Coordinates of C-alpha atoms in Angstrom, one line a residue:
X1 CA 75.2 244.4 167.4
X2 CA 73.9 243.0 164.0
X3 CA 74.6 244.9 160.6
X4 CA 73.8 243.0 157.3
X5 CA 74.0 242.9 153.0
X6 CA 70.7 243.5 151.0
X7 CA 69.8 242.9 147.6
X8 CA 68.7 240.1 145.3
X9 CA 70.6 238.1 144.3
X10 CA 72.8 238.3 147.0
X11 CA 74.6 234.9 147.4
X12 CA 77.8 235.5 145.8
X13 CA 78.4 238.7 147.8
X14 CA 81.7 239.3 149.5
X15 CA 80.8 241.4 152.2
X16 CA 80.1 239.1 154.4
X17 CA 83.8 238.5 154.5
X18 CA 85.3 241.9 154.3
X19 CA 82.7 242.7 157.4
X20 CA 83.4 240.2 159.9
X21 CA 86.9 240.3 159.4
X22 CA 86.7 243.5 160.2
X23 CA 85.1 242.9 163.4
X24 CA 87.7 239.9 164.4
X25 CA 90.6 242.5 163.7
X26 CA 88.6 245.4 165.5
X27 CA 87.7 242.7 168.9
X28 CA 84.3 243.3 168.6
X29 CA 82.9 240.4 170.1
X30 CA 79.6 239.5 169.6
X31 CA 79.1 241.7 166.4
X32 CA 77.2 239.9 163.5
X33 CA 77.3 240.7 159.8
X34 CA 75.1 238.7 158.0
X35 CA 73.6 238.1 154.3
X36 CA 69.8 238.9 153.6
X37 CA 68.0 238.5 150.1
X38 CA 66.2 241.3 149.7
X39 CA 63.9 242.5 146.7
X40 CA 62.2 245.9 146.1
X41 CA 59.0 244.5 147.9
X42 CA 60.6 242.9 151.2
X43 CA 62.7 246.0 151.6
X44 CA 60.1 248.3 153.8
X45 CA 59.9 244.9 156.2
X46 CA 63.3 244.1 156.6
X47 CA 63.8 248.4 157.8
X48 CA 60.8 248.2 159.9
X49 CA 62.6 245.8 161.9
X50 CA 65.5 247.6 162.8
X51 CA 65.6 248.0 166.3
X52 CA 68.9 249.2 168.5
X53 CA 70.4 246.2 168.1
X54 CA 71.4 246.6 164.6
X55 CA 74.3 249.1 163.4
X56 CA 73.6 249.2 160.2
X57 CA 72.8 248.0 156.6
X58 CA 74.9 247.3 153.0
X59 CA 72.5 247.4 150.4
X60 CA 73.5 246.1 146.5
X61 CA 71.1 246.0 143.3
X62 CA 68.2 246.2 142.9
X63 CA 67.6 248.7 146.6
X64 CA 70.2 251.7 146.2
X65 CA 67.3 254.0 145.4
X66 CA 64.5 252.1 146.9
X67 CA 65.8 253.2 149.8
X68 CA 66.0 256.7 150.8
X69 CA 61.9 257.1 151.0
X70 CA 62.4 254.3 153.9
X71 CA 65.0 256.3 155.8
X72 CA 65.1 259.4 157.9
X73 CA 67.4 261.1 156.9
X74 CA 69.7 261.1 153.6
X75 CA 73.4 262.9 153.4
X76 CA 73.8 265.8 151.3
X77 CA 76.3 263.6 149.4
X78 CA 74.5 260.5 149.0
X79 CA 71.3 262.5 147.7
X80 CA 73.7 264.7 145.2
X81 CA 75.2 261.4 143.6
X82 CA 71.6 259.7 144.1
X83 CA 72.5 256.7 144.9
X84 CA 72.5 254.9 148.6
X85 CA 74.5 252.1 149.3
X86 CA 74.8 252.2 153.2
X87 CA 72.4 252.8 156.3
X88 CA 73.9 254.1 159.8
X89 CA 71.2 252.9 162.6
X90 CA 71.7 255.2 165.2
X91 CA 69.6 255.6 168.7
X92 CA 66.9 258.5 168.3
X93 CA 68.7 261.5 170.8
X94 CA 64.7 263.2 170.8
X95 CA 63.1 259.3 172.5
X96 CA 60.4 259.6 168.9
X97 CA 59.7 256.2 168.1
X98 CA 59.4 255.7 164.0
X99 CA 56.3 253.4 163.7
X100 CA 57.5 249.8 163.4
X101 CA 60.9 250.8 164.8
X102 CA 62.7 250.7 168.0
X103 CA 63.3 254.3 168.3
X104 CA 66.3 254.1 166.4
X105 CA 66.8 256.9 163.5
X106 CA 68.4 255.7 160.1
X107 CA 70.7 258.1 157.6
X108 CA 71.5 257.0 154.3
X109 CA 75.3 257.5 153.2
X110 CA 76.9 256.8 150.0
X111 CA 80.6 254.5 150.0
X112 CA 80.7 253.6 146.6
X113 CA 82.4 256.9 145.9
X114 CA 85.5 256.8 148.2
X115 CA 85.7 253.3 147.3
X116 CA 86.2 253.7 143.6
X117 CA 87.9 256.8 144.2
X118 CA 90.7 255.0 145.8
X119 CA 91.0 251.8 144.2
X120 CA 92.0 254.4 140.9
X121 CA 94.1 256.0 143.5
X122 CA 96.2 252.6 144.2
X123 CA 96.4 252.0 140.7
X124 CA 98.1 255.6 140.1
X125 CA 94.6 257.1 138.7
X126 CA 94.1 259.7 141.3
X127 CA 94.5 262.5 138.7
X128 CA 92.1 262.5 135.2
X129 CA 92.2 264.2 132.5
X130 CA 89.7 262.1 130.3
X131 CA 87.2 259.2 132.4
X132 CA 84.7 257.2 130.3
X133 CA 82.0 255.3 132.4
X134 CA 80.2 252.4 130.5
X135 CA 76.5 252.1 131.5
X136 CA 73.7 254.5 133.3
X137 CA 72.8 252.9 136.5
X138 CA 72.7 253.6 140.3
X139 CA 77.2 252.4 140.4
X140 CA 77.4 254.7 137.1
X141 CA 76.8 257.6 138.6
X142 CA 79.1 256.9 141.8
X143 CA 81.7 256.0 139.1
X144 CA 80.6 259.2 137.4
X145 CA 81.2 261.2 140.6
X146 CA 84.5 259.1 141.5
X147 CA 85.7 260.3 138.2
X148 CA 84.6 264.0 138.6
X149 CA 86.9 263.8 142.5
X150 CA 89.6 263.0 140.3
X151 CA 89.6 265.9 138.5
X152 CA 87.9 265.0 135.3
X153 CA 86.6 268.5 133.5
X154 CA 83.9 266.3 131.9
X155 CA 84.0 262.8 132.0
X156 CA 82.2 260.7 129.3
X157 CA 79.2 258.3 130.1
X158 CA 78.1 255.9 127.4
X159 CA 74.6 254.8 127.9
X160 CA 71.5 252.8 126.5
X161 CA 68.4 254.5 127.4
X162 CA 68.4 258.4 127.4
X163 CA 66.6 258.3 130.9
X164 CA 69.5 257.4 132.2
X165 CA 70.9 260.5 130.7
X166 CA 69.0 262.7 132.0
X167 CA 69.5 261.4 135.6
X168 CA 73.5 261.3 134.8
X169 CA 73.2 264.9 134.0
X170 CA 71.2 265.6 137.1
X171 CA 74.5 264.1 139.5
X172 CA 77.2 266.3 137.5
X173 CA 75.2 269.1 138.1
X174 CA 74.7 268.9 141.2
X175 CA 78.3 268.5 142.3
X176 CA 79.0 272.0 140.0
X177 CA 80.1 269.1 136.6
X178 CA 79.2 268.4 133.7
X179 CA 79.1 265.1 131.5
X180 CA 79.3 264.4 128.2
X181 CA 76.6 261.5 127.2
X182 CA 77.2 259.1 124.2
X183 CA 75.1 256.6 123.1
X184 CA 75.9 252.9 123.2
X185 CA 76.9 252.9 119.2
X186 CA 79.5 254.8 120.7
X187 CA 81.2 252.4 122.7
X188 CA 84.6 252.7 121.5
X189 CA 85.1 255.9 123.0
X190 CA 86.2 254.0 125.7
X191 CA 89.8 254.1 123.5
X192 CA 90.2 257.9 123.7
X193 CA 89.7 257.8 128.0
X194 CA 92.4 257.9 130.7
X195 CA 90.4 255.9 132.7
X196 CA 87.4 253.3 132.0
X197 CA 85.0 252.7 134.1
X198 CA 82.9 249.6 133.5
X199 CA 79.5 249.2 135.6
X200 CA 77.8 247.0 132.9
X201 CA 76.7 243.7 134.7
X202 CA 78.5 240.2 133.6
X203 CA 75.5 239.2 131.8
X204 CA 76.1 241.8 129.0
X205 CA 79.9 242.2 129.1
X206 CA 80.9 240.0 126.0
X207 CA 78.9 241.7 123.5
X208 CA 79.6 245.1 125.2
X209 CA 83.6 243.5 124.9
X210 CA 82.8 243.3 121.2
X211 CA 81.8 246.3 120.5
X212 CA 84.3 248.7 122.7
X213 CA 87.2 246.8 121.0
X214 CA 86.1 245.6 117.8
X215 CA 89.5 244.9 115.4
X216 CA 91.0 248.0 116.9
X217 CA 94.0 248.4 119.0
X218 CA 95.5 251.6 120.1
X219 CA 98.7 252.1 120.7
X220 CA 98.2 253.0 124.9
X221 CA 95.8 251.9 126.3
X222 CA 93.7 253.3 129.3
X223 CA 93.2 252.2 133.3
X224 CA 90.3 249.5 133.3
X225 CA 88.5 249.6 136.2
X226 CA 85.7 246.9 136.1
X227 CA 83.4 247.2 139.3
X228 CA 82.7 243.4 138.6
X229 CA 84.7 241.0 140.6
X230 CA 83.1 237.7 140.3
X231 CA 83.5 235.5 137.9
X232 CA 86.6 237.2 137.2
X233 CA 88.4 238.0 134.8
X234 CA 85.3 239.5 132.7
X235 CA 85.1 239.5 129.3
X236 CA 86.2 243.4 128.7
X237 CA 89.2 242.7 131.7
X238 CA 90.4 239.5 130.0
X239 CA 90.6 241.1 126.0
X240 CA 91.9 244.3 127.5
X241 CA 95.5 245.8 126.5
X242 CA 96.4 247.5 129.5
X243 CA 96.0 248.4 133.4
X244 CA 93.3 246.5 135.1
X245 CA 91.6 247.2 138.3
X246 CA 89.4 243.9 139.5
X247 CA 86.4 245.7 141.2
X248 CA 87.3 243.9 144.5
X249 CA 89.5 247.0 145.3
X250 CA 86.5 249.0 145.0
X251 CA 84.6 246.8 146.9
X252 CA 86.8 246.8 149.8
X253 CA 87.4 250.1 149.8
X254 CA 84.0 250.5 150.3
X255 CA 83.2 248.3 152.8
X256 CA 86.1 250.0 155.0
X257 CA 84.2 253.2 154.7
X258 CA 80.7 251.3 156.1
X259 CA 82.6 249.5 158.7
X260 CA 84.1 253.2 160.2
X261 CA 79.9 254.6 159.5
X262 CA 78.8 251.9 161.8
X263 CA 81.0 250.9 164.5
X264 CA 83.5 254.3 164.8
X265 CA 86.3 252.7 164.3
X266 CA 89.6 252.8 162.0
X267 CA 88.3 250.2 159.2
X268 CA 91.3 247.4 159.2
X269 CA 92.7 247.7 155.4
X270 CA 94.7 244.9 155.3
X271 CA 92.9 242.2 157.1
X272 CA 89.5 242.5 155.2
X273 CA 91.4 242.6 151.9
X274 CA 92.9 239.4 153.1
X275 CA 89.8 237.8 154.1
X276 CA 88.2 239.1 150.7
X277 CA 91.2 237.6 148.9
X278 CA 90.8 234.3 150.6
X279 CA 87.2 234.0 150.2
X280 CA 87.5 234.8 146.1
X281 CA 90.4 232.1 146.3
X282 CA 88.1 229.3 148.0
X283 CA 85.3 230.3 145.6
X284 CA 87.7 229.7 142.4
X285 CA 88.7 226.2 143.9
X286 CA 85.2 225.3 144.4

């Protein structure tokens, strides 16, 4: 069986790790994960190619929406928080054959979620009163969702481009929420949160680092959790005053939910967060 990461870029990905480990732990021989780049324009290819022999798909930037017009079916979940980040490849149980597939059907789940929700969890956020998410993009409104789980009445989302807005407001109601949407002048709001949620990409972090903290301190500071985890520490982790969650909890967290989608089996906690750990280790050596 073959499963596999997509996205561009895709190099530094640590799935790959967190994946096979899994299947070492689990004894599945002959079980492959491996690591494909993938843009918007290869994507329809690399699904019409999936045949019986694959298990299933991780997908990463810039594909967690490009792909549910490609799929057969998407979860109730997954198209309430609009954004996919994992296809099951099942065989078809009515012998239709897709065109350009190997009668195999594919549903589109969302992990993201459960993995940020308990990476807050383990870091003794599983209740929130006030959640702030930094950004507006396909992990944003996971990390919105994550935040509503928790118990957030209406959590904050800061944002750029009032597009983005609009299709954060869309995800809260959905899910029976609401959100409260602040423009990116309003970055320090961040201060006044429980819990922080960073999805901003490393490439904008310092100036975003600026402008959250500025020459303010408060006196208690909030749980980071930035959904970056390499390079790490980021900008906004390193200056911050308080809790820090490195977004390779959530990462793992939601790779153990895609390992249990596609194979059935009890996802093995500890040895992919060793094998994560290890990888991030060699990586920092290199």
């Amino acid at each position: 069986m073959r499963a596999a990461v997509c996205g561009s870029p895709i190099a530094h990905s640590l799935s790959p790790a967190l994946h096979r480990a899994a299947y070492a732990a689990l004894g599945l021989d002959g079980w492959q994960y491996d690591l494909l780049e993938v843009d918007e324009d290869r994507l329809p290819a690399v699904v019409a190619a999936l045949d019986a022999t694959w298990a299933g798909l991780s997908l990463t930037m810039p594909l967690k929406q490009a792909i549910v017009p490609l799929v057969d079916e998407v979860s109730d979940f997954a198209r309430a928080v609009g954004s996919v980040n994992t296809v099951v490849v099942t065989p078809r149980s009515d012998r239709r054959r897709t065109p350009g597939r190997g009668g195999v059907r594919l549903r589109a789940e969302n992990t993201d979620v459960i993995g940020l929700v308990t990476a807050l969890a383990e870091a003794g956020a599983d209740r929130v009163r006030r959640g702030v998410v930094l950004g507006g993009g396909a992990t944003a409104r996971s990390a919105l969702v994550a935040l509503l789980q928790a118990g957030c009445p209406r959590p904050v989302a800061v944002v750029r481009s009032p597009d983005r807005a609009a299709e954060l407001r869309g995800v809260a109601a959905r899910l029976g929420g609401e959100v409260e949407i602040r423009d990116w002048s309003e970055l320090p709001v961040a201060l006044t949160a429980d819990v922080v949620v960073s999805t901003v990409p490393i490439g904008g972090s310092e100036a975003m680092t600026d402008a959250v903290l500025g020459a303010f301190r408060p006196t208690w500071w909030p749980v980071l959790l930035d959904v970056v985890y390499a390079p790490w520490p980021t900008p906004l982790a390193q200056r911050w005053g308080g809790p820090v969650v490195n977004g390779f909890e959530m990462l793992l967290h939601q790779a153990v939910a895609q390992v249990e989608l596609m194979t059935g089996r009890r996802g093995p906690v500890a040895a992919m967060r060793a094998a994560g750990l290890a990888a991030l280790e060699e990586r920092a050596r290199a």
